[in-house]
CSV table of C-alpha atoms in Angstrom, one decimal:
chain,number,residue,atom,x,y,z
N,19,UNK,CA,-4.6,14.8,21.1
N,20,UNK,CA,-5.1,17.0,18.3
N,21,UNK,CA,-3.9,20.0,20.1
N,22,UNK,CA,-0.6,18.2,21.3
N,23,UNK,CA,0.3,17.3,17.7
N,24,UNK,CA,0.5,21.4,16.6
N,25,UNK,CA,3.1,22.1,19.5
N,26,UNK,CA,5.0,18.8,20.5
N,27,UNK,CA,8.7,18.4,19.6
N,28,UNK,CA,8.7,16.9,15.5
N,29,UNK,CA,11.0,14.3,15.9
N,30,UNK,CA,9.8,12.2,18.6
N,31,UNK,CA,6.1,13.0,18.3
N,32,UNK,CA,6.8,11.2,14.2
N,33,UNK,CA,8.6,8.6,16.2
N,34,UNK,CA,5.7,8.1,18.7
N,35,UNK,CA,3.0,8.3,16.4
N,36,UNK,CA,5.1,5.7,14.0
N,37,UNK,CA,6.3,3.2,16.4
N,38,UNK,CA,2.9,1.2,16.4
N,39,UNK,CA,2.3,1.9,12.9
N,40,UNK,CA,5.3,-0.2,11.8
N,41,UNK,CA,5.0,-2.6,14.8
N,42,UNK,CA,1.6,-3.4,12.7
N,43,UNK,CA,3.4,-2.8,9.3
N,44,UNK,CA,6.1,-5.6,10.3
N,45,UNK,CA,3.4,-7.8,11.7
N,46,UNK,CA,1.5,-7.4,8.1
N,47,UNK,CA,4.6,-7.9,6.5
N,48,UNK,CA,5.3,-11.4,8.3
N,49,UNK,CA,1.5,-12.3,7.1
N,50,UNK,CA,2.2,-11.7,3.4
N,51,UNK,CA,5.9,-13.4,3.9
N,52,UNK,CA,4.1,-16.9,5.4
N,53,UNK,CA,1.1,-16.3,2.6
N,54,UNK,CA,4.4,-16.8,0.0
N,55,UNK,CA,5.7,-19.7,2.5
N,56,UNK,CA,2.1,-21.4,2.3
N,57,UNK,CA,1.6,-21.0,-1.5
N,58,UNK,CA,5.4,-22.1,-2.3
N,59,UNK,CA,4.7,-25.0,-0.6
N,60,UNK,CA,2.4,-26.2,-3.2
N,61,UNK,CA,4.8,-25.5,-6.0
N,62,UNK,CA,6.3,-23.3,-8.8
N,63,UNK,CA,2.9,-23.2,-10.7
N,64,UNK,CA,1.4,-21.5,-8.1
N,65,UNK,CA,4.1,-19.5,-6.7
N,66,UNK,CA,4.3,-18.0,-10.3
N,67,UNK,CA,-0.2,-18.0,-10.4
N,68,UNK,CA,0.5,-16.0,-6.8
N,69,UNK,CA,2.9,-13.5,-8.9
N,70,UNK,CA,0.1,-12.5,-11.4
N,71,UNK,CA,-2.4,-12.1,-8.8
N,72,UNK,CA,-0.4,-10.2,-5.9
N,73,UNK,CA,-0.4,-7.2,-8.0
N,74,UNK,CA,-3.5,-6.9,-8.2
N,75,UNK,CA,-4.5,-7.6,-4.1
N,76,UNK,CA,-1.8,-5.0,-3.2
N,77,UNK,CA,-3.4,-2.8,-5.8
N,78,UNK,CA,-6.9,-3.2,-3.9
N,79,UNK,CA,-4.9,-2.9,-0.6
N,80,UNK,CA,-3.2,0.9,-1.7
N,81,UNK,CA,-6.6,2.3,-3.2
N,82,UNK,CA,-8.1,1.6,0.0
N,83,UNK,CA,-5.5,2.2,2.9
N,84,UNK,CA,-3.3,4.6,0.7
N,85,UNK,CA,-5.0,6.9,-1.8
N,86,UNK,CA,-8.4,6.7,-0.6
N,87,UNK,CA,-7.6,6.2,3.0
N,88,UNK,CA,-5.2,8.6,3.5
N,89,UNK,CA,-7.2,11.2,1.7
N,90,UNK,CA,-10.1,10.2,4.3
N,91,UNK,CA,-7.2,10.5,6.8
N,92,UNK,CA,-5.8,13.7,5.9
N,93,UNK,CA,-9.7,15.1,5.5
N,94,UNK,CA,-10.2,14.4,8.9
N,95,UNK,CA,-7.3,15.6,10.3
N,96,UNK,CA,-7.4,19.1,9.1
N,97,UNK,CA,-11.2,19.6,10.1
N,98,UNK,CA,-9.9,17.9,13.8
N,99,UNK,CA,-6.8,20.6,13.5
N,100,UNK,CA,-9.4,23.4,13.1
N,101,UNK,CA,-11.3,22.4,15.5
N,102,UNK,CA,-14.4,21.0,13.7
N,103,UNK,CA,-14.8,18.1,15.3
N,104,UNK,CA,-18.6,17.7,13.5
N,105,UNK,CA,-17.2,18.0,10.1
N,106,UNK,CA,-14.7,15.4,11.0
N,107,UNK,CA,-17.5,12.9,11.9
N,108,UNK,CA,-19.4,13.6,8.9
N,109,UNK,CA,-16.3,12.7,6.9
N,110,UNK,CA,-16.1,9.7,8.4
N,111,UNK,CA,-19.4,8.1,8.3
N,112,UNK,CA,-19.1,9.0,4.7
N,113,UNK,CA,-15.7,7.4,4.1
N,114,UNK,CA,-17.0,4.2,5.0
N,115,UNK,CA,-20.1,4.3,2.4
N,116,UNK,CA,-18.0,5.5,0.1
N,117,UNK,CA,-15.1,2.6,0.8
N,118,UNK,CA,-18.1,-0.1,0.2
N,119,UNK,CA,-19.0,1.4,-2.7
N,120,UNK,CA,-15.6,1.5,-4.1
N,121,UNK,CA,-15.2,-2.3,-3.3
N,122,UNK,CA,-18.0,-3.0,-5.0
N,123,UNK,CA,-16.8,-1.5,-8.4
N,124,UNK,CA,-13.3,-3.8,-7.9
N,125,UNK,CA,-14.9,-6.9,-7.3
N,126,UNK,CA,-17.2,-6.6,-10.8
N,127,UNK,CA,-14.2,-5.5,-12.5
N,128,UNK,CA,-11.7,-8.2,-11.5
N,129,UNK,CA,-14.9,-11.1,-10.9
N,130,UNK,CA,-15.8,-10.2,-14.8
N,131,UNK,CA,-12.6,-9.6,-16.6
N,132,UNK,CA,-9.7,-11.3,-13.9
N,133,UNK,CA,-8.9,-14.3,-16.7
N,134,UNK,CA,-8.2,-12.5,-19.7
N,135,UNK,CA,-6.2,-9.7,-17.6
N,136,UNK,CA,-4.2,-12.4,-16.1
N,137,UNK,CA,-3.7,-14.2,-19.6
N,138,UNK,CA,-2.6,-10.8,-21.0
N,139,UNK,CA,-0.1,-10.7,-19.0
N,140,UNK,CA,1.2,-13.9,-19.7
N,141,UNK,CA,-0.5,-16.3,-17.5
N,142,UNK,CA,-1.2,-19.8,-19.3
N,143,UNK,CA,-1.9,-23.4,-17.9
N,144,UNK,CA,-1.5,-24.5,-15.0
N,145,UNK,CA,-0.4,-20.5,-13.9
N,146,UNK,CA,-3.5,-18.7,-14.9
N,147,UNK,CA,-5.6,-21.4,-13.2
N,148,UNK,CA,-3.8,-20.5,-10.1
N,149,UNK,CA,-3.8,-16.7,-10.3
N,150,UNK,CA,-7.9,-17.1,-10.7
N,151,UNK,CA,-8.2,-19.1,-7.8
N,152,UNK,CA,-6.2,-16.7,-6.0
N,153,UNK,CA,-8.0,-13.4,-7.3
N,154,UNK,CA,-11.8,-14.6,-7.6
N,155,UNK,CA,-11.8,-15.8,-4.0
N,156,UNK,CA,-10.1,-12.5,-2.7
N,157,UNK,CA,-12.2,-10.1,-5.1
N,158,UNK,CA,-15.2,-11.7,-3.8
N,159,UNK,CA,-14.8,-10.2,-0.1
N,160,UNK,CA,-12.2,-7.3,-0.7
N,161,UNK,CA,-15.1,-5.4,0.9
N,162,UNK,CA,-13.7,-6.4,4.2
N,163,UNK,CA,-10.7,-4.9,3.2
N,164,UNK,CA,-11.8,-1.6,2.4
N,165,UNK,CA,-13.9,-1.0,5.5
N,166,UNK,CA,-11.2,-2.2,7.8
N,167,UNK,CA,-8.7,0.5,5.9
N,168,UNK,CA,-11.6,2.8,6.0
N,169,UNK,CA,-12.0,3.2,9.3
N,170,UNK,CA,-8.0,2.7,9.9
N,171,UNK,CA,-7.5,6.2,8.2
N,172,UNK,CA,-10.5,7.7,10.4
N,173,UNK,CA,-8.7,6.3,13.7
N,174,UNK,CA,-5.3,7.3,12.6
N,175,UNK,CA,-6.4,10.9,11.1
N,176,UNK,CA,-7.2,11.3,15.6
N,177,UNK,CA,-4.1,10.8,16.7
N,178,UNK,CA,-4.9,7.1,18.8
N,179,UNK,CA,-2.2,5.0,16.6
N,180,UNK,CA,-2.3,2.6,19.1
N,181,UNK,CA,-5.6,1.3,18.5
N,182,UNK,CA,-5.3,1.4,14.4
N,183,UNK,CA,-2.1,-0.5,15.0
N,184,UNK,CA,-3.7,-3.1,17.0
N,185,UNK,CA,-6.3,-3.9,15.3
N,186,UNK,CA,-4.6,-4.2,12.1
N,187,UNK,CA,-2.1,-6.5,14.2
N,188,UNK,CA,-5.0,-8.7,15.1
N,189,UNK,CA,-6.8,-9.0,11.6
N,190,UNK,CA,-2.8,-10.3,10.5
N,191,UNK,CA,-2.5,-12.5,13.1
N,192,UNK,CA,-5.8,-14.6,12.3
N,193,UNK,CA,-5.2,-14.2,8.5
N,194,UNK,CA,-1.8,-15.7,8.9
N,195,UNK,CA,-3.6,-18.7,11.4
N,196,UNK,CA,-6.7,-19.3,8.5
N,197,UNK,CA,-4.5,-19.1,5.4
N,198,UNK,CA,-2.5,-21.8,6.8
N,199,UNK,CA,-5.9,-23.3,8.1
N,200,UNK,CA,-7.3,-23.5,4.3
N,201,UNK,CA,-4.2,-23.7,2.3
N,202,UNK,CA,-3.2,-26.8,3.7
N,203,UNK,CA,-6.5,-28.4,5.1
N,204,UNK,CA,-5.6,-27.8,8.6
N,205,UNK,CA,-8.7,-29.5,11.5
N,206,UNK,CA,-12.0,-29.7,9.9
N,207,UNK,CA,-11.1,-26.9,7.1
N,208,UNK,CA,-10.9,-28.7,3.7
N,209,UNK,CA,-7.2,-27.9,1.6
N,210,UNK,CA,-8.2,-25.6,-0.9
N,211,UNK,CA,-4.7,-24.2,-2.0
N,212,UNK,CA,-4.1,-20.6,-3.1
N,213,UNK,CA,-7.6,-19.7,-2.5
N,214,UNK,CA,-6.7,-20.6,1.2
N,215,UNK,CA,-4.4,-17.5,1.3
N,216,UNK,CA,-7.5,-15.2,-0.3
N,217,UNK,CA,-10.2,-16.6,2.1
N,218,UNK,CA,-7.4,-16.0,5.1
N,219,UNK,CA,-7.0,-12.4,4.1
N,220,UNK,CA,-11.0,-11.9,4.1
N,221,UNK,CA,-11.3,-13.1,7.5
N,222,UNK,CA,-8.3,-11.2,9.0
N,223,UNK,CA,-10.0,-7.9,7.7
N,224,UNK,CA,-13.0,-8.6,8.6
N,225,UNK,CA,-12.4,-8.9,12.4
N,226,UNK,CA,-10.1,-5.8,12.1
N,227,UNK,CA,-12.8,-3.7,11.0
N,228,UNK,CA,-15.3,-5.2,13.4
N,229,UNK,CA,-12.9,-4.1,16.2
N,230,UNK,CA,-12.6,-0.6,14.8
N,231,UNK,CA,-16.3,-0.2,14.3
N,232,UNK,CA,-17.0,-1.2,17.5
N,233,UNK,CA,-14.1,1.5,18.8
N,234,UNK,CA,-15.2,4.3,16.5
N,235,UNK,CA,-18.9,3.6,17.4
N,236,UNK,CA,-18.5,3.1,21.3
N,237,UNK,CA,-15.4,4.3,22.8
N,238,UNK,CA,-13.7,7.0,20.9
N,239,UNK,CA,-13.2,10.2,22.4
N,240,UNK,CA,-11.8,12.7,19.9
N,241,UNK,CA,-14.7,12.1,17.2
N,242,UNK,CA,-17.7,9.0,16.7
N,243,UNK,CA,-18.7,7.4,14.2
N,244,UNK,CA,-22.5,8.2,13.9
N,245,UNK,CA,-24.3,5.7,11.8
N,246,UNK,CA,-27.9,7.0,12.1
N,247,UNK,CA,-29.6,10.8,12.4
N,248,UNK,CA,-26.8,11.8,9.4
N,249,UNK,CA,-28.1,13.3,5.5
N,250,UNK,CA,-25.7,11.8,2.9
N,251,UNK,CA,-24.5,15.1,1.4
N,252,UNK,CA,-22.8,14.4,-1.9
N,253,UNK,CA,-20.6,17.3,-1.1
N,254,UNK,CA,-18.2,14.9,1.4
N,255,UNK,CA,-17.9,12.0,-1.0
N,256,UNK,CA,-16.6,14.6,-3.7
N,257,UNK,CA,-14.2,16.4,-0.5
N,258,UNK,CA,-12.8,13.0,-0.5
N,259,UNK,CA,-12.6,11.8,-3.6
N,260,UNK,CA,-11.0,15.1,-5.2
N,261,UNK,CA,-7.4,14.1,-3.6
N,262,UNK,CA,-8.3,10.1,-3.3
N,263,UNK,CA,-8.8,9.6,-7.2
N,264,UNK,CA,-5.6,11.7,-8.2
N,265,UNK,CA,-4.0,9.9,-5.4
N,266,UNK,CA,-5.3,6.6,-6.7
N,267,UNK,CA,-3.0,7.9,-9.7
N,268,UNK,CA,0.5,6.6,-8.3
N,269,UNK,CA,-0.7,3.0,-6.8
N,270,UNK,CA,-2.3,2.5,-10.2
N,271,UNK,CA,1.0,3.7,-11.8
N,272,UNK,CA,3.2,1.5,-9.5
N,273,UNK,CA,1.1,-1.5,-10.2
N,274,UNK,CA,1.1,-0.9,-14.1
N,275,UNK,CA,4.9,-0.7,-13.9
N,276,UNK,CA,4.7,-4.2,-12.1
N,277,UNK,CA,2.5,-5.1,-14.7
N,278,UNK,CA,4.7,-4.0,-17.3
N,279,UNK,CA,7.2,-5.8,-16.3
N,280,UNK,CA,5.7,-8.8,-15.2
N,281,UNK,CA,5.0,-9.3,-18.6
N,282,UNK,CA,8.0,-8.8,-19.8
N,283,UNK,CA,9.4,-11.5,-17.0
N,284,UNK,CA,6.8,-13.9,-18.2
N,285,UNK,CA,8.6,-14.1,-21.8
N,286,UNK,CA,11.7,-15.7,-20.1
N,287,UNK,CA,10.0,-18.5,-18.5
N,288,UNK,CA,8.2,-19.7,-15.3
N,289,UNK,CA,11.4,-19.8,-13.1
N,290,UNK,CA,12.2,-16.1,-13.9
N,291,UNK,CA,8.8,-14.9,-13.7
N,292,UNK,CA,8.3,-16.9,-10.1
N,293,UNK,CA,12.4,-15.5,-9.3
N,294,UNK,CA,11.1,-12.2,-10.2
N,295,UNK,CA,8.1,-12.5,-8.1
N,296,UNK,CA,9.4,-13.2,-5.3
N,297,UNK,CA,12.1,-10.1,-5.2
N,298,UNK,CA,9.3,-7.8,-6.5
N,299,UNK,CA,7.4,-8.8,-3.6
N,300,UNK,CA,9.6,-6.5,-1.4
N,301,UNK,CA,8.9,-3.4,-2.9
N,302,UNK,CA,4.9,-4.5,-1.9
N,303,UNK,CA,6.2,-5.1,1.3
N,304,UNK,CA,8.2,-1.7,1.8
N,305,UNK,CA,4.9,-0.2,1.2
N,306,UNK,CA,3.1,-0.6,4.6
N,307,UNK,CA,6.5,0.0,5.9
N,308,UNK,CA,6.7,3.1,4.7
N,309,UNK,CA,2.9,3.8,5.2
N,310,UNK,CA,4.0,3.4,9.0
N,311,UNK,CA,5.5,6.3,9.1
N,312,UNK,CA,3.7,7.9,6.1
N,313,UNK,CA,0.3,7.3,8.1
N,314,UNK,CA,1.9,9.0,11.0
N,315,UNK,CA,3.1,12.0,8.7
N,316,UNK,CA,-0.8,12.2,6.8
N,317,UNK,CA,-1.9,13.0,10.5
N,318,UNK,CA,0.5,15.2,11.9
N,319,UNK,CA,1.1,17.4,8.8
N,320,UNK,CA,-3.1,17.6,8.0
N,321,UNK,CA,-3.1,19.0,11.8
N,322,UNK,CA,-0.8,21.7,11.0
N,323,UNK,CA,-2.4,22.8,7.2
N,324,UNK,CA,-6.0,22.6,9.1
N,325,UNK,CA,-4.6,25.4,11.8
N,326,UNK,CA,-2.4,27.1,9.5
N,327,UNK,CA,1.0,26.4,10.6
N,328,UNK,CA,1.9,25.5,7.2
N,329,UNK,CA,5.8,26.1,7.8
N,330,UNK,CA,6.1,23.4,10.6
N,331,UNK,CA,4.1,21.1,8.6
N,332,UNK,CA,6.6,21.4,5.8
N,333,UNK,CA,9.3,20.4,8.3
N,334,UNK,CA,7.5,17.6,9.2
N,335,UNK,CA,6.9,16.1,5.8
N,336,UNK,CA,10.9,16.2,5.3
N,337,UNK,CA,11.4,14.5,8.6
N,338,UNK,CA,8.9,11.4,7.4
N,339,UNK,CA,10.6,11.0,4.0
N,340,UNK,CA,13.6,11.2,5.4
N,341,UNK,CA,13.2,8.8,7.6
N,342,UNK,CA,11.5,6.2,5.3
N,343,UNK,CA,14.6,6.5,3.3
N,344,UNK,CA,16.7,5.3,5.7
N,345,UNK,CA,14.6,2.8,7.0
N,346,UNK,CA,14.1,1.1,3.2
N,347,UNK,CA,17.4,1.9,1.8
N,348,UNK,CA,18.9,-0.1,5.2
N,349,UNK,CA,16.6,-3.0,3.9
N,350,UNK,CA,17.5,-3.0,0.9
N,351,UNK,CA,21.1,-2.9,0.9
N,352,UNK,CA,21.3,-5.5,3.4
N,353,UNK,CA,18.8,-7.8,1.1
N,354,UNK,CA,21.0,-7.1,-1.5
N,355,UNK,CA,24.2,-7.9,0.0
N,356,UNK,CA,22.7,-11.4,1.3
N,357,UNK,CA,19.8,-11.7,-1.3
N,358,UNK,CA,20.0,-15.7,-0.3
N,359,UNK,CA,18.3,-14.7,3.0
N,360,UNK,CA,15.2,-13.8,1.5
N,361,UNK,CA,15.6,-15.9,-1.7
N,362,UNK,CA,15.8,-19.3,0.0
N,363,UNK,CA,12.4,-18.5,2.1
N,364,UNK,CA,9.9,-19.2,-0.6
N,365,UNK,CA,11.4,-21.7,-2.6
N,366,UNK,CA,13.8,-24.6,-3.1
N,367,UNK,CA,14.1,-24.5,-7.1
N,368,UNK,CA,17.7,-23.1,-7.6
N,369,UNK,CA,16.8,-21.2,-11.2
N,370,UNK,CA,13.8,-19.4,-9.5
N,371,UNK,CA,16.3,-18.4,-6.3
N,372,UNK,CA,18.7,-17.2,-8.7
N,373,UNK,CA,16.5,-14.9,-10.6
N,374,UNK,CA,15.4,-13.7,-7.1
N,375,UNK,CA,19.0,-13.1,-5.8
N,376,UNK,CA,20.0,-11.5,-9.4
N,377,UNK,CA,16.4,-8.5,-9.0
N,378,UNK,CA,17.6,-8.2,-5.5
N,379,UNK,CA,21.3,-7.4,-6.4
N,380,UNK,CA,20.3,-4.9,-8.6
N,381,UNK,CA,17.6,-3.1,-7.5
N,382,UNK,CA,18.0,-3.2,-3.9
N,383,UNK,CA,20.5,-0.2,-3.2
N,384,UNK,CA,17.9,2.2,-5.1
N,385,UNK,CA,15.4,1.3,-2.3
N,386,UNK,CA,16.1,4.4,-1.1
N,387,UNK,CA,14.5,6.3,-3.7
N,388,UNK,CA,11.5,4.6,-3.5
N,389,UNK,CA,11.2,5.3,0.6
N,390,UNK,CA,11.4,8.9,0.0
N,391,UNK,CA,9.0,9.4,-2.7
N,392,UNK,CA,6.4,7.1,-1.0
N,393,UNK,CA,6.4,8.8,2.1
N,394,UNK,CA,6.2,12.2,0.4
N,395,UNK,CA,3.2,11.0,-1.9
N,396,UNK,CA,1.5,9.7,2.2
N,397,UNK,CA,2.6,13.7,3.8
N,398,UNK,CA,0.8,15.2,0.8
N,399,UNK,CA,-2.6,13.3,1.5
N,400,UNK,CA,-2.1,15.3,4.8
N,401,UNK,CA,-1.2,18.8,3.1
N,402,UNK,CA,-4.0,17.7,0.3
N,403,UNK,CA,-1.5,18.8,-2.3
N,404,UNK,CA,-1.3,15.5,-4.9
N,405,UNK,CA,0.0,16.7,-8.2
N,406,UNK,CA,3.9,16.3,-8.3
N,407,UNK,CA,4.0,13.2,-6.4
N,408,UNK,CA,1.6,11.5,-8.2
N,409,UNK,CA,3.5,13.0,-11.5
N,410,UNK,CA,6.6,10.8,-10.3
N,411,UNK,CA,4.8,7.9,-10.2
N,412,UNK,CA,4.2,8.4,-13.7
N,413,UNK,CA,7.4,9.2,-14.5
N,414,UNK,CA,8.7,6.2,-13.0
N,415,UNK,CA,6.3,4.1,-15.3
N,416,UNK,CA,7.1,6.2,-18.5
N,417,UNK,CA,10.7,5.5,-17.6
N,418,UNK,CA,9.8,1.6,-17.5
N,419,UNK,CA,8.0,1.3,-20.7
N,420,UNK,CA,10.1,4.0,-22.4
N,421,UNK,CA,13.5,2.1,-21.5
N,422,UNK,CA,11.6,-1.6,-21.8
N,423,UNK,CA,10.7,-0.6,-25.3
N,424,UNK,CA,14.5,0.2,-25.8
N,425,UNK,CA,15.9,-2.5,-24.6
N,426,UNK,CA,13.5,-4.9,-26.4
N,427,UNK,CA,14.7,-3.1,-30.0
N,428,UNK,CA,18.6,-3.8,-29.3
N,429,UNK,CA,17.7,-7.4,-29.2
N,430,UNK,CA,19.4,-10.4,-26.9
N,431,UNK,CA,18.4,-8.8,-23.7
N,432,UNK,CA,17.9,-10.3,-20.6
N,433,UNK,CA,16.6,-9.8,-17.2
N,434,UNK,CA,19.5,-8.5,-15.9
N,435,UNK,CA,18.7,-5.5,-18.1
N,436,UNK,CA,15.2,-5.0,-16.9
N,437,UNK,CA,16.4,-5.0,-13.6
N,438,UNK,CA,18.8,-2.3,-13.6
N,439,UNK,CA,16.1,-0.5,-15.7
N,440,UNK,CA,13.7,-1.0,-13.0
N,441,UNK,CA,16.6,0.6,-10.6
N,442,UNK,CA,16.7,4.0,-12.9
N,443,UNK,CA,13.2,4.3,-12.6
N,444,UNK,CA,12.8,4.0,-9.0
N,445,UNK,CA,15.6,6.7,-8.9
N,446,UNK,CA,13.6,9.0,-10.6
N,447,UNK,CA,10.7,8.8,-8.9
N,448,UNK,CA,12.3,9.7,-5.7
N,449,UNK,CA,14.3,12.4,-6.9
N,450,UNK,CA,11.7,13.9,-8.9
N,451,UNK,CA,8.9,13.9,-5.9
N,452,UNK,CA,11.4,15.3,-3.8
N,453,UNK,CA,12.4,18.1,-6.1
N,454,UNK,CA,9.0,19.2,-6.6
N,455,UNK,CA,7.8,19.7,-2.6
N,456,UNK,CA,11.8,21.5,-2.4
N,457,UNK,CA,10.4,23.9,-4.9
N,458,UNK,CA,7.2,24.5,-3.8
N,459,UNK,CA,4.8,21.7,-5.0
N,460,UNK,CA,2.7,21.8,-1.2
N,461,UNK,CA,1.9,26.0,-1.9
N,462,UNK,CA,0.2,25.6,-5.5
N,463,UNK,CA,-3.5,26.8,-4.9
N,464,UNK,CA,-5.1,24.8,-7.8
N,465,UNK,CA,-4.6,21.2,-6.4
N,466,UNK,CA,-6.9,20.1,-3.8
């Protein structure tokens, strides 16, 4: 597989390696739609509770699949590229310890100090109740989580897409089934709300990363994962974490902008902050849309760095982001020419659909932007080169508090203005990820 990768045609080897990655993507992106169904079902108190706390989850969800997952990912790829099939296994048996360990630390963290982030943000009431009942129960078993995307990146980092897809398919398919089981009280299952949603997510993880265990354990070909007759060298949790904690950079970056502005949304009232919400949602949700082909990208263009054809895995990272672009700009400019279409899914309150149809209007066409310097942030895990897209992420956030402080001293501003502030930003996150790798970012010998 690995061996295929370094002399296979670019274009439809990305497109072959993709497909089942945004099969699974679009699949996961239909679970975190009927989650918003489900929870605006129960009203706007906990649709805006769900906005607070969402940030968060997907926070969890891109330190585990994204920075520390795809650094695991590209890890394992260049030592497959090279030919070092034991090295690869080590990495992997490590990146699971290392993933527990990691979901350990979130839980305490969010489990001790969840309420007064939430209330810092704005969250009061009836609204900050929700967002706890939402986070506790989720930050209680995000460990599931961050195994399954654990051993995800180790089965995508061989090549064998199909299986990572289908088991991620399969943990979104029961979550989808037991949120709506506990949300609404569904059988024997007593209603339990928005913690319905949380305990739906645990469960669809945890099967997904029993059925990649068993796979890694049992019936893998290109590498196993060994679980006994292995020393923990501290060595491979440092090979991993020196590109997964500056990676961890940007999705803590994205989320602070969120947070930022979420805040900000909060001081024009629930129905804004709910509108907002529910538009800001698909920017979470372009996310594993763009990881489908950013996964694919981590894998192909790791292959090439750990054999040396550095040139060709150049290539390859343009042909990802490029790509990605298209794909999210598409999305976006069709959302915002019909933002009713997604608007009109999650809620029935006019003011909180108009809020939602104004963000969408707005920021939508500058999807684009974010497609391309996502999927170049994913191709660097695979060329282990993390400094200049991880410096747009910042950027983008500097731009957002920068312009948000701005606009709050001119006084009489609304969210209209935020939104086309958020739009800048995204703009210059893409251009300025792109303009670094143009110039050279992926042959700078001091980043990992």
């Amino acid at each position: 597989m690995q061996s295929d990768l370094l002399t296979a045609p670019i274009g439809p080897t990305l497109a072959r390696l993709s497909a089942p990655n945004v099969v699974a993507m679009f699949v996961a992106f239909a679970t975190s739609m009927a989650e918003a169904f489900y929870i605006g079902q129960l009203g706007t108190a906990s649709l805006a509770g769900l906005a607070l706390a969402f940030p968060m989850m997907m926070l969890s969800m891109m330190l585990a699949g994204g920075s520390i997952g795809g650094a695991v990912s590209g890890a394992v790829a260049q030592r497959l590229g090279a030919g070092d099939r034991y090295g690869a296994e080590l990495i992997a048996l490590h990146a699971v310890l290392l993933s527990v360990f990691l979901s350990l630390v979130l839980s305490a963290i969010f489990l001790s100090f969840g309420g007064a982030f939430y209330a810092g943000l704005g969250g009061q009431g009836a609204i900050l109740q929700e967002a706890l009942a939402y986070s506790d129960v989720f930050f209680t078993g995000c460990v599931t989580m961050w195994v399954a995307m654990s051993l995800n990146g180790v089965i995508r980092a061989t090549g064998n897409m199909r299986v990572a897809a289908l088991s991620m398919m399969m943990g979104s398919i029961i979550q989808i089934i037991m949120s709506a089981v506990f949300v609404f009280g569904l059988g024997p299952a007593p209603a339990v709300g928005i913690s319905g949603a949380a305990i739906g997510s645990i469960v669809g993880y945890g099967c997904s990363a029993l059925v990649q265990f068993w796979f890694l354990t049992r019936k893998s070909g290109v590498l196993r994962l060994h679980v006994r007759g292995i020393a923990i060298r501290l060595a491979l949790f440092k090979d991993i974490l020196q590109v997964g904690l500056l990676a961890s950079v940007s999705p803590l970056s994205s989320v602070a902008t969120v947070i930022v502005i979420t805040g900000t949304m909060a001081r024009f009232g629930d129905d804004v902050l709910a509108g907002y919400g529910i538009g800001a949602r698909l920017e979470f949700l372009m996310i594993p849309l763009i990881f489908g082909i950013g996964s694919a990208s981590i894998t192909m263009v790791g292959a090439h760095f750990g054999a040396g054809q550095y040139k060709r895995g150049l290539k390859i990272g343009w042909v990802a982001a490029f790509s990605a672009a298209a794909l999210s700009g598409i999305a976006g400019l069709s959302l915002a020419a019909f933002p009713s279409l997604w608007a009109n899914l999650f809620t029935d309150v006019e003011a909180v659909r108009a809020a939602c149809r104004s963000y969408l209007q707005i920021v939508g066409p500058f999807y684009a932007f974010f497609g391309l310097g996502l999927c170049l942030y994913f191709a660097s895990q695979g060329a282990r080169k993390m400094l200049w897209p991880v410096i747009g992420a910042v950027v983008r956030l500097l731009v957002i508090i920068g312009g948000g402080l701005f606009l709050e001293s001119q006084g009489n501003t609304t969210a209209t203005d935020f939104f086309m502030l958020i739009s800048g930003a995204m703009m210059a996150y893409g251009l300025m990820t792109a303009s670094a790798i143009w110039l050279g970012a992926w042959k700078q010998k001091t980043v990992p």
